[in-house]
Coordinates of C-alpha atoms in Angstrom, one line a residue:
M1 CA 0.0 0.0 0.0
S2 CA 3.0 2.3 -0.3
T3 CA 2.6 5.2 -2.7
L4 CA 4.9 5.3 -5.8
K5 CA 6.2 8.3 -7.7
R6 CA 4.8 8.6 -11.2
N7 CA 8.2 7.6 -12.8
E8 CA 8.1 4.4 -10.7
V9 CA 4.8 2.9 -12.0
P10 CA 4.8 0.4 -14.9
V11 CA 4.2 2.2 -18.3
Q12 CA 1.6 -0.4 -19.3
E13 CA -0.6 0.9 -16.4
T14 CA -0.5 4.4 -17.7
W15 CA -2.4 6.1 -20.5
N16 CA -0.8 7.0 -23.7
L17 CA -1.0 10.8 -24.3
Q18 CA 1.0 10.5 -27.5
D19 CA -2.3 9.9 -29.3
L20 CA -2.9 13.6 -28.5
F21 CA 0.7 14.8 -29.3
Q22 CA 3.7 12.6 -30.1
T23 CA 6.1 15.0 -28.5
E24 CA 6.3 18.1 -26.3
E25 CA 7.6 19.9 -29.4
A26 CA 4.5 18.9 -31.3
Y27 CA 2.3 20.2 -28.5
S28 CA 4.2 23.6 -28.5
A29 CA 3.9 23.7 -32.3
A30 CA 0.1 23.2 -32.1
I31 CA -0.2 26.1 -29.6
D32 CA 1.9 28.4 -31.9
A33 CA -0.3 27.4 -34.9
L34 CA -3.4 28.0 -32.9
K35 CA -2.3 31.5 -31.9
V36 CA -1.6 32.4 -35.6
F37 CA -4.9 31.0 -36.7
V38 CA -6.8 32.9 -34.0
D39 CA -5.1 36.2 -34.8
G40 CA -6.0 35.7 -38.5
V41 CA -9.6 34.9 -37.6
A42 CA -10.0 37.9 -35.3
A43 CA -8.9 40.2 -38.1
S44 CA -10.9 38.6 -40.9
L45 CA -14.2 38.3 -39.0
Q46 CA -14.2 41.7 -37.4
G47 CA -17.2 43.7 -38.8
T48 CA -18.4 40.9 -41.1
I49 CA -21.0 39.3 -38.8
T50 CA -23.9 41.3 -40.2
D51 CA -26.0 38.8 -42.2
V52 CA -26.7 35.1 -42.7
A53 CA -23.5 34.5 -44.6
G54 CA -21.4 36.3 -42.0
A55 CA -23.1 34.3 -39.2
V56 CA -22.5 31.0 -40.8
K57 CA -18.8 31.9 -41.4
A58 CA -18.4 32.9 -37.8
I59 CA -19.9 29.6 -36.5
E60 CA -17.8 27.5 -38.9
T61 CA -14.7 29.3 -37.7
T62 CA -15.7 28.8 -34.0
E63 CA -16.0 25.1 -34.8
Q64 CA -12.5 25.0 -36.2
I65 CA -11.0 26.8 -33.2
Q66 CA -12.7 24.4 -30.8
Q67 CA -11.4 21.4 -32.7
K68 CA -7.9 22.8 -32.5
M69 CA -8.2 23.7 -28.8
V70 CA -9.6 20.4 -27.5
P71 CA -6.4 18.3 -27.9
I72 CA -4.2 21.0 -26.5
G73 CA -6.4 21.5 -23.4
T74 CA -6.9 17.8 -22.9
Y75 CA -3.1 17.1 -23.1
A76 CA -2.4 19.8 -20.5
N77 CA -5.2 18.8 -18.2
L78 CA -4.6 15.0 -18.3
A79 CA -0.9 15.4 -17.7
V80 CA -1.4 17.4 -14.5
S81 CA -4.3 15.1 -13.3
V82 CA -1.9 12.1 -13.0
E83 CA 1.0 14.1 -11.4
Q84 CA -0.2 17.3 -9.7
T85 CA 3.2 17.5 -7.9
S86 CA 5.1 18.0 -11.2
T87 CA 6.1 21.7 -11.7
E88 CA 6.2 21.2 -15.4
N89 CA 2.6 19.8 -15.5
Q90 CA 1.4 22.6 -13.2
M91 CA 2.9 25.3 -15.5
R92 CA 1.6 23.7 -18.7
S93 CA -1.9 23.6 -17.2
A94 CA -1.7 27.2 -16.0
N95 CA -0.3 28.3 -19.4
F96 CA -3.2 26.7 -21.2
G97 CA -5.6 28.5 -18.9
A98 CA -4.0 31.8 -19.8
L99 CA -4.0 30.9 -23.5
A100 CA -7.8 30.0 -23.4
A101 CA -8.5 33.3 -21.7
S102 CA -6.5 35.2 -24.3
I103 CA -8.3 33.5 -27.1
A104 CA -11.7 34.1 -25.5
T105 CA -10.9 37.8 -25.1
K106 CA -9.8 38.2 -28.7
L107 CA -12.9 36.4 -30.1
S108 CA -15.5 37.6 -27.5
F109 CA -16.9 39.9 -30.2
V110 CA -18.0 36.8 -32.3
T111 CA -20.7 35.8 -29.8
S112 CA -21.7 39.4 -29.2
D113 CA -22.1 40.1 -32.9
L114 CA -24.0 37.0 -33.4
L115 CA -26.5 37.8 -30.7
A116 CA -26.8 41.4 -32.0
L117 CA -28.3 40.0 -35.1
D118 CA -32.1 39.8 -35.5
E119 CA -33.5 36.4 -34.4
A120 CA -34.8 35.9 -37.9
V121 CA -31.3 36.0 -39.3
L122 CA -30.1 33.3 -36.9
K123 CA -33.2 31.2 -37.8
E124 CA -32.3 31.5 -41.4
A125 CA -28.8 30.4 -40.7
Q126 CA -30.3 27.4 -38.9
S127 CA -32.2 26.5 -42.0
L128 CA -29.1 26.9 -44.2
K129 CA -26.9 24.9 -41.9
P130 CA -29.0 22.4 -39.9
E131 CA -25.9 21.0 -38.3
Y132 CA -25.6 24.3 -36.4
A133 CA -29.2 24.4 -35.3
N134 CA -28.4 23.2 -31.8
Y135 CA -25.6 25.7 -31.4
I136 CA -27.8 28.6 -32.5
D137 CA -30.6 27.4 -30.2
Q138 CA -28.2 27.7 -27.3
L139 CA -27.2 31.1 -28.4
L140 CA -30.8 32.3 -28.5
V141 CA -31.3 31.1 -24.9
Q142 CA -28.3 33.1 -23.9
K143 CA -29.4 36.2 -25.7
P144 CA -31.4 37.8 -22.9
H145 CA -28.4 37.4 -20.6
Q146 CA -25.7 38.7 -22.9
L147 CA -23.9 41.8 -21.7
H148 CA -22.4 44.7 -23.6
P149 CA -19.6 43.6 -25.9
Q150 CA -16.9 45.4 -23.9
A151 CA -18.2 43.8 -20.7
E152 CA -18.1 40.4 -22.3
K153 CA -14.6 41.0 -23.4
A154 CA -13.5 42.1 -19.9
L155 CA -15.1 39.0 -18.4
A156 CA -13.4 36.7 -20.9
A157 CA -10.0 38.3 -20.1
F158 CA -10.5 37.1 -16.5
G159 CA -11.3 33.6 -17.6
A160 CA -8.2 32.0 -16.0
T161 CA -8.6 34.0 -12.8
F162 CA -12.3 32.9 -12.5
N163 CA -11.2 29.3 -12.9
A164 CA -8.4 29.6 -10.3
P165 CA -10.4 28.3 -7.3
Y166 CA -10.6 24.9 -8.8
G167 CA -6.9 24.8 -9.4
L168 CA -6.2 26.0 -5.9
Y169 CA -8.5 23.3 -4.5
N170 CA -6.6 20.6 -6.3
T171 CA -3.2 22.0 -5.3
T172 CA -4.2 22.2 -1.7
K173 CA -5.7 18.7 -1.8
L174 CA -3.1 16.8 -3.9
V175 CA 0.1 18.7 -3.5
D176 CA 0.2 20.5 -0.1
M177 CA -1.8 18.1 1.9
Q178 CA 0.7 15.4 2.9
F179 CA -0.6 12.6 5.2
P180 CA 1.6 11.1 7.8
N181 CA 1.4 7.4 8.6
F182 CA -1.1 6.3 11.2
E183 CA -0.7 3.6 13.9
V184 CA -2.9 0.8 15.1
D185 CA -1.6 -1.4 17.9
G186 CA 1.9 -0.3 17.4
Q187 CA 1.9 -1.0 13.6
S188 CA 2.4 1.9 11.2
Y189 CA 0.4 2.2 8.0
P190 CA 0.7 4.7 5.1
M191 CA -2.0 7.2 4.2
S192 CA -2.8 9.3 1.2
Y193 CA -6.0 10.6 -0.4
N194 CA -6.1 7.6 -2.9
L195 CA -5.2 5.1 -0.2
F196 CA -8.0 6.3 2.0
E197 CA -10.7 6.4 -0.7
G198 CA -9.5 3.3 -2.5
D199 CA -8.6 1.0 0.5
W200 CA -8.9 2.3 4.0
E201 CA -12.5 3.4 3.7
L202 CA -13.3 -0.2 2.6
E203 CA -11.1 -1.9 5.2
T204 CA -12.8 -4.8 6.9
D205 CA -10.8 -4.5 10.2
T206 CA -12.9 -2.1 12.2
K207 CA -10.0 -0.8 14.3
K208 CA -7.9 0.0 11.3
R209 CA -10.8 1.5 9.3
R210 CA -11.8 3.8 12.1
A211 CA -8.2 4.8 12.9
A212 CA -7.7 5.6 9.2
F213 CA -10.8 7.7 9.1
D214 CA -9.7 9.7 12.2
A215 CA -6.2 10.2 10.7
F216 CA -7.5 11.2 7.4
S217 CA -10.0 13.6 8.9
S218 CA -7.4 15.1 11.2
K219 CA -5.3 16.2 8.2
L220 CA -8.4 17.6 6.4
L221 CA -9.1 19.6 9.5
D222 CA -5.7 21.4 9.1
Y223 CA -6.8 22.7 5.7
Q224 CA -10.5 23.4 6.3
H225 CA -10.3 27.2 6.4
T226 CA -8.1 27.5 3.2
T227 CA -10.5 25.1 1.4
A228 CA -13.6 26.9 2.6
K229 CA -12.1 30.3 1.5
T230 CA -11.3 28.8 -1.9
Y231 CA -14.9 27.4 -2.2
N232 CA -16.5 30.6 -1.1
T233 CA -14.5 32.5 -3.8
H234 CA -15.7 30.1 -6.4
I235 CA -19.4 30.4 -5.5
Q236 CA -19.2 34.2 -5.2
I237 CA -17.9 34.3 -8.7
E238 CA -20.9 32.2 -9.9
K239 CA -23.3 34.5 -8.0
T240 CA -21.7 37.7 -9.4
D241 CA -22.0 36.3 -12.9
A242 CA -25.6 35.3 -12.4
D243 CA -26.5 38.8 -11.1
L244 CA -24.6 40.6 -13.8
R245 CA -26.5 38.6 -16.5
G246 CA -29.9 39.2 -14.9
Y247 CA -30.8 35.7 -13.7
E248 CA -33.3 35.6 -10.9
S249 CA -31.1 33.2 -9.0
I250 CA -27.8 31.3 -9.2
F251 CA -29.9 28.1 -9.7
D252 CA -31.5 29.6 -12.9
S253 CA -28.0 30.5 -14.2
L254 CA -26.5 27.1 -13.6
L255 CA -29.5 25.1 -14.7
Q256 CA -29.9 26.9 -18.0
S257 CA -27.0 25.0 -19.7
Q258 CA -28.4 21.7 -18.4
R259 CA -31.7 22.4 -20.3
V260 CA -33.9 21.4 -17.3
D261 CA -36.0 23.5 -15.0
R262 CA -35.8 24.0 -11.2
S263 CA -38.6 21.6 -10.5
M264 CA -36.6 18.6 -11.9
Y265 CA -33.6 19.6 -9.8
D266 CA -35.6 20.0 -6.6
R267 CA -37.6 16.8 -7.1
Q268 CA -34.5 14.7 -7.4
I269 CA -33.1 16.0 -4.1
D270 CA -36.4 16.1 -2.1
L271 CA -37.8 12.7 -3.0
I272 CA -34.6 10.8 -2.5
T273 CA -33.8 12.6 0.8
S274 CA -37.2 11.7 2.2
E275 CA -38.1 8.3 0.6
L276 CA -34.7 6.6 0.1
A277 CA -33.6 7.2 3.7
P278 CA -35.7 4.4 5.3
H279 CA -34.3 1.8 2.8
M280 CA -30.7 2.9 3.3
R281 CA -31.1 2.8 7.1
R282 CA -32.2 -0.8 6.7
Y283 CA -29.0 -1.5 4.7
A284 CA -26.9 0.2 7.4
K285 CA -28.4 -2.0 10.1
L286 CA -27.7 -5.1 7.9
V287 CA -24.1 -4.1 7.6
Q288 CA -23.8 -3.4 11.3
K289 CA -25.1 -6.8 12.1
A290 CA -22.9 -8.6 9.6
Q291 CA -19.8 -6.7 10.9
G292 CA -20.8 -7.3 14.5
L293 CA -20.5 -3.6 15.3
D294 CA -21.8 -2.2 18.6
N295 CA -22.7 1.0 16.9
M296 CA -22.7 2.0 13.2
T297 CA -20.7 5.1 12.5
F298 CA -20.2 7.2 9.3
A299 CA -16.7 5.6 9.0
D300 CA -18.4 2.2 8.6
L301 CA -20.8 2.9 5.8
K302 CA -18.7 1.7 2.9
V303 CA -17.5 -1.5 4.4
S304 CA -18.5 -4.8 2.9
L305 CA -21.6 -6.6 4.0
D306 CA -19.5 -9.8 4.3
P307 CA -16.3 -9.0 6.1
T308 CA -14.7 -12.4 5.3
Y309 CA -15.5 -12.3 1.6
E310 CA -13.5 -9.9 -0.6
P311 CA -13.0 -11.0 -4.2
T312 CA -10.0 -9.6 -6.0
I313 CA -9.2 -9.0 -9.6
T314 CA -6.3 -8.1 -11.9
I315 CA -6.3 -5.5 -14.6
E316 CA -6.1 -8.1 -17.3
E317 CA -9.0 -10.1 -15.7
S318 CA -11.1 -6.9 -15.7
R319 CA -10.9 -6.8 -19.5
K320 CA -12.8 -10.1 -19.8
Y321 CA -15.4 -8.9 -17.3
M322 CA -15.9 -5.7 -19.4
K323 CA -16.2 -7.7 -22.7
D324 CA -18.6 -10.3 -21.3
G325 CA -20.6 -8.0 -19.0
L326 CA -21.2 -5.3 -21.7
A327 CA -21.5 -7.7 -24.7
I328 CA -25.2 -6.8 -25.0
M329 CA -24.2 -3.4 -26.2
G330 CA -23.0 -4.8 -29.6
E331 CA -20.0 -5.3 -31.7
D332 CA -19.0 -1.7 -32.2
Y333 CA -19.1 -1.2 -28.5
A334 CA -17.0 -4.3 -27.9
N335 CA -14.4 -3.1 -30.4
M336 CA -14.2 0.2 -28.4
L337 CA -13.6 -1.9 -25.2
D338 CA -10.7 -3.7 -26.9
R339 CA -9.2 -0.5 -28.1
S340 CA -9.3 1.0 -24.6
F341 CA -7.0 -1.7 -23.3
D342 CA -4.9 -2.3 -26.4
E343 CA -4.2 1.4 -27.0
R344 CA -3.8 2.4 -23.4
W345 CA -6.7 4.8 -23.0
I346 CA -6.9 3.9 -19.3
D347 CA -4.5 5.1 -16.5
F348 CA -4.6 2.4 -13.8
A349 CA -1.6 3.4 -11.9
Q350 CA -1.5 4.5 -8.2
N351 CA 1.0 7.2 -7.7
A352 CA 1.6 10.3 -5.6
G353 CA 0.0 13.4 -6.8
K354 CA -2.6 11.6 -8.9
S355 CA -6.2 12.9 -8.9
T356 CA -8.6 11.0 -6.6
G357 CA -11.6 9.0 -7.7
A358 CA -12.1 8.2 -11.4
F359 CA -13.1 10.2 -14.5
C360 CA -13.4 9.9 -18.2
S361 CA -12.2 12.7 -20.6
S362 CA -13.5 12.5 -24.1
P363 CA -11.6 14.9 -26.4
Y364 CA -13.4 15.3 -29.7
G365 CA -11.5 13.9 -32.7
V366 CA -9.2 11.6 -30.6
H367 CA -10.6 9.0 -28.2
P368 CA -11.7 8.9 -24.6
Y369 CA -9.2 8.7 -21.7
I370 CA -10.0 7.1 -18.3
L371 CA -8.4 7.8 -15.0
I372 CA -8.7 5.2 -12.2
S373 CA -6.4 4.1 -9.4
W374 CA -6.5 0.3 -9.5
T375 CA -6.7 -1.4 -6.1
S376 CA -7.4 -5.0 -7.3
R377 CA -10.6 -5.0 -5.3
M378 CA -13.4 -6.6 -7.2
N379 CA -15.6 -3.5 -6.8
E380 CA -13.2 -1.8 -9.3
V381 CA -15.1 -3.8 -12.0
F382 CA -18.0 -1.4 -11.4
V383 CA -15.9 1.7 -11.3
L384 CA -14.2 0.7 -14.6
A385 CA -17.6 -0.2 -16.2
H386 CA -18.9 3.2 -15.1
E387 CA -16.1 5.1 -16.7
L388 CA -16.2 3.0 -19.9
G389 CA -19.9 3.9 -20.0
H390 CA -18.8 7.6 -20.4
A391 CA -16.2 6.5 -22.9
G392 CA -18.7 4.4 -24.9
H393 CA -21.2 7.3 -24.9
F394 CA -18.7 9.8 -26.4
Y395 CA -17.1 7.2 -28.6
L396 CA -20.5 7.0 -30.3
A397 CA -21.6 10.6 -30.0
N398 CA -18.4 12.0 -31.3
D399 CA -18.5 9.7 -34.2
H400 CA -22.1 10.7 -35.2
Q401 CA -22.2 14.4 -34.2
N402 CA -20.2 17.5 -34.8
I403 CA -18.3 19.2 -31.9
F404 CA -21.3 21.4 -31.1
N405 CA -23.7 18.5 -30.9
A406 CA -21.7 15.8 -29.2
R407 CA -22.0 16.7 -25.6
P408 CA -25.4 16.2 -23.9
S409 CA -26.7 18.1 -20.9
L410 CA -25.0 17.5 -17.6
Y411 CA -28.4 16.3 -16.3
F412 CA -28.0 13.2 -18.6
I413 CA -24.3 12.7 -18.5
E414 CA -24.3 10.0 -15.8
A415 CA -27.0 7.8 -17.3
P416 CA -24.7 5.9 -19.7
S417 CA -22.1 5.3 -17.0
T418 CA -24.5 4.0 -14.4
M419 CA -26.2 1.9 -17.1
N420 CA -23.0 0.0 -17.5
E421 CA -22.8 -0.7 -13.7
M422 CA -26.3 -2.2 -13.9
L423 CA -25.4 -4.3 -16.9
M424 CA -22.2 -5.6 -15.2
A425 CA -24.2 -6.5 -12.1
N426 CA -26.7 -8.4 -14.2
H427 CA -24.0 -10.3 -15.9
L428 CA -22.3 -11.3 -12.6
L429 CA -25.6 -12.4 -11.0
K430 CA -26.6 -14.5 -14.1
N431 CA -23.3 -16.4 -14.1
S432 CA -23.1 -17.5 -10.5
N433 CA -25.1 -19.8 -8.2
D434 CA -23.0 -19.0 -5.2
A435 CA -25.2 -17.3 -2.6
R436 CA -22.2 -15.4 -1.0
F437 CA -21.1 -14.1 -4.4
K438 CA -24.6 -13.1 -5.3
R439 CA -24.9 -11.3 -2.0
W440 CA -21.6 -9.6 -2.7
V441 CA -22.8 -8.4 -6.1
I442 CA -26.1 -7.0 -4.8
S443 CA -24.3 -5.5 -1.8
T444 CA -21.9 -3.8 -4.3
I445 CA -24.8 -2.5 -6.4
I446 CA -26.2 -0.9 -3.2
S447 CA -22.9 0.3 -1.7
R448 CA -21.2 1.3 -5.0
T449 CA -23.8 2.0 -7.6
Y450 CA -26.7 3.3 -5.5
Y451 CA -25.0 4.4 -2.4
H452 CA -22.3 6.3 -4.4
N453 CA -24.7 7.9 -6.9
F454 CA -28.0 8.0 -5.0
V455 CA -26.7 8.7 -1.5
T456 CA -23.2 10.2 -1.5
H457 CA -23.7 12.5 -4.5
L458 CA -27.3 13.2 -3.6
L459 CA -26.4 14.3 -0.1
E460 CA -23.7 16.5 -1.7
A461 CA -26.5 18.0 -3.8
A462 CA -28.7 18.6 -0.7
Y463 CA -25.8 20.3 1.0
Q464 CA -24.9 22.3 -2.1
R465 CA -28.4 23.6 -2.4
K466 CA -28.3 24.9 1.2
V467 CA -25.0 26.6 0.4
Y468 CA -26.3 28.3 -2.8
E469 CA -29.4 29.4 -0.9
I470 CA -27.2 31.3 1.5
I471 CA -25.2 32.8 -1.4
D472 CA -28.4 33.7 -3.3
A473 CA -29.5 35.6 -0.3
G474 CA -26.3 37.7 -0.3
G475 CA -24.5 35.7 2.3
T476 CA -21.1 34.0 2.5
V477 CA -19.8 30.7 4.0
N478 CA -16.8 29.7 6.0
A479 CA -15.5 26.4 7.4
P480 CA -17.7 26.3 10.5
K481 CA -20.8 27.0 8.5
L482 CA -20.0 24.4 5.8
N483 CA -19.3 21.9 8.5
E484 CA -22.6 22.7 10.1
L485 CA -24.6 22.4 6.9
K486 CA -22.9 19.1 6.0
R487 CA -23.5 17.5 9.4
D488 CA -27.2 18.6 9.3
V489 CA -27.7 16.9 5.9
L490 CA -26.0 13.7 7.1
E491 CA -28.0 13.6 10.4
E492 CA -31.3 14.2 8.6
F493 CA -30.7 11.4 6.2
W494 CA -29.3 8.7 8.6
G495 CA -31.3 9.6 11.7
D496 CA -30.3 7.6 14.7
T497 CA -29.3 4.6 12.6
V498 CA -25.8 6.0 12.0
E499 CA -23.5 7.9 14.3
I500 CA -22.2 10.9 12.4
N501 CA -18.9 10.8 14.1
E502 CA -16.4 13.7 14.3
G503 CA -14.8 14.2 10.9
A504 CA -17.9 13.2 8.9
E505 CA -18.8 16.9 8.5
L506 CA -15.5 17.5 6.6
T507 CA -16.5 15.4 3.6
W508 CA -17.5 18.6 1.8
M509 CA -13.7 19.0 1.4
R510 CA -13.3 15.8 -0.6
Q511 CA -15.4 16.4 -3.7
P512 CA -14.3 18.4 -6.8
H513 CA -17.9 18.4 -8.0
Y514 CA -18.7 21.6 -6.1
Y515 CA -16.5 23.5 -8.6
M516 CA -18.5 22.2 -11.6
G517 CA -21.9 23.9 -11.1
L518 CA -24.9 21.9 -10.1
Y519 CA -23.2 18.5 -10.9
P520 CA -23.8 16.3 -7.8
Y521 CA -27.5 15.8 -8.2
T522 CA -27.1 14.7 -11.8
Y523 CA -25.7 11.3 -10.7
S524 CA -29.0 10.3 -9.2
A525 CA -30.8 11.9 -12.2
G526 CA -28.7 9.8 -14.6
L527 CA -29.1 6.6 -12.5
T528 CA -32.9 7.1 -12.5
I529 CA -32.9 7.0 -16.3
S530 CA -30.5 4.1 -16.6
T531 CA -32.3 2.0 -14.0
Q532 CA -35.5 2.3 -15.9
V533 CA -33.8 1.4 -19.2
Y534 CA -32.0 -1.5 -17.5
R535 CA -35.3 -2.8 -16.3
R536 CA -36.6 -2.7 -19.8
I537 CA -33.5 -4.7 -20.9
S538 CA -33.7 -7.2 -18.1
A539 CA -37.4 -7.8 -18.7
G540 CA -36.5 -8.9 -22.3
D541 CA -37.6 -5.9 -24.2
D542 CA -35.9 -6.6 -27.5
S543 CA -35.8 -2.9 -28.6
A544 CA -34.4 -1.5 -25.4
V545 CA -30.7 -1.9 -26.3
A546 CA -31.1 -0.5 -29.8
D547 CA -33.0 2.4 -28.4
W548 CA -30.3 3.0 -25.9
V549 CA -27.5 3.0 -28.5
D550 CA -29.5 5.5 -30.6
V551 CA -29.7 7.7 -27.5
L552 CA -25.9 7.5 -27.1
K553 CA -25.4 8.4 -30.7
A554 CA -27.7 11.4 -30.4
G555 CA -25.2 13.2 -28.1
G556 CA -26.5 16.7 -27.2
T557 CA -28.9 17.1 -30.1
K558 CA -31.8 16.7 -27.7
T559 CA -32.8 17.8 -24.2
P560 CA -32.6 15.4 -21.3
V561 CA -36.4 14.9 -21.4
E562 CA -36.2 14.1 -25.1
L563 CA -33.2 11.7 -24.7
A564 CA -35.0 9.9 -21.9
K565 CA -38.2 9.6 -24.0
M566 CA -36.1 8.0 -26.8
A567 CA -35.1 5.4 -24.2
G568 CA -38.8 4.9 -23.1
V569 CA -38.6 6.9 -19.9
D570 CA -40.8 9.9 -19.0
I571 CA -38.8 12.0 -16.5
T572 CA -41.3 14.8 -16.5
T573 CA -43.2 12.8 -13.8
E574 CA -42.1 11.4 -10.4
E575 CA -42.8 7.9 -11.5
P576 CA -39.3 6.9 -12.7
L577 CA -37.7 8.2 -9.6
R578 CA -40.2 6.6 -7.2
D579 CA -39.9 3.3 -9.1
T580 CA -36.1 3.5 -8.8
I581 CA -36.3 4.1 -5.1
A582 CA -38.6 1.1 -4.8
F583 CA -36.2 -1.0 -6.8
I584 CA -33.4 -0.2 -4.3
G585 CA -35.7 -1.3 -1.5
E586 CA -36.3 -4.6 -3.4
L587 CA -32.5 -5.1 -3.7
I588 CA -32.1 -4.6 0.1
T589 CA -34.9 -7.1 0.7
Q590 CA -33.0 -9.6 -1.5
L591 CA -29.9 -8.9 0.6
E592 CA -31.8 -9.6 3.8
E593 CA -33.1 -12.9 2.4
L594 CA -29.7 -14.0 1.1
T595 CA -28.1 -13.2 4.4
A596 CA -30.7 -15.2 6.3
E597 CA -30.1 -18.1 3.8
I598 CA -26.3 -18.0 4.3
E599 CA -26.6 -17.8 8.1
G600 CA -29.0 -20.7 8.0
Q601 CA -26.5 -22.8 6.0
K602 CA -23.8 -22.0 8.6
A603 CA -26.1 -23.1 11.4

């Protein structure tokens, strides 16, 4: 469990960024070429966006610039994500941020001039170039909130500065925050962000797990005020932008790009908070009994239901699981899975300075990249399937849509990823008659798929909503207030079933999602959609998979409501969410029955 430096990990466990740029010189040359291109564009477009032809030319040019910027930005961001401690990576990422702000400043007039056109002109451009219809629709939504051209130019110039809080958060978390070893019964154990979240949080030895939680929380506590100040800066920037642009609230501002209304956002949080809690309290009690715990604490919530059963898996074995478990998605999807392993799209390595958790980056025109820190625990099968769900989504969307149309609303973004988790679970359950393995699979669906997406991220969303309500009212937040809000949310959900022990309130410090707008609630939104589609598939609906693949290919050409409808799900009502919550309850009942069966066999 020691933490290696980046240059000490096996190359085959790292991703291959040479598919973006073969050499550092090629990367630098692309930046130089982009600068020249942008300078030429800025000169040639100035004063020409006055009619349909000028509008189309401006949009075509914007598309070209985005296509050139994507690999440059991806290269810089992916390099720093696996080695935040590298000065070279830090500088490259910062320099790209400055470059992006400079380009946005030079070309800010393009959007201003487009929005200054009469709506009829833009509608005519849509008719002339249907492939740009979606882009123009988004422009028209933005039109009432567009500021004076000089104001837009000034804001664009501050782009890198406005994005600085997220960079500062990551630097604090992954560079400055160094964890000492912790001791249990005289034995010393290493600690890091990735070790805690990938191993110690799941440790079956209660004394070690709780000691690790205390040690981890103690170090978080040292940085709570800096992290809170960083976060408050970020949300104040969001609030100022919303006010300047005339939005009624920060929620309206952030939800606009998601193409959903406030009722869909609130429903997801309110229904789950109230109706899922009783089911999850049943699950917590089941874990407590299985683990033989006198009391159930927040530090125990992610431990396995069966403390003596912990399947392991190698990276190479995971490949077969992916191919077999996701085979239902078709041949093209299977080829993508093979390529992801053969061409090193996935960074499995565990090393110092690497970003925590897992993510998928999907640069248009190249191929997806996946970050994961492999622990050899069997639950990594679900994590990898999740990220390959993102990869498969954009592999198909990027292949069938232009760069403007490929990316769907954030509301929908987690549906393909969580769908893969459900398909993987279904495969594992179908191919085993072992009651203990079946219990492990269902327990993992609860603790990984639903707990992670429907509880962890949902409670983040409930907490985030409270924070934004304070900011919307003109207030600010600091560490004590954020701790109070987080503790209140946890205590409301878990009641007296789980002791929210000291340190639990600091979990707001652990998630980067708070720097990505109203992102946390979208995990449960996506999983609601994917659960309903999965139930169609598992019920034998022959058209369900084909419908789902069509949805993935559609990318961002439709709203979340329209995409869900394509898949046979009506998310304008409460029914899919209530049905999904009931499904979770059914899974927990299955766990209770399997546990009784296993205990009966022992007796």
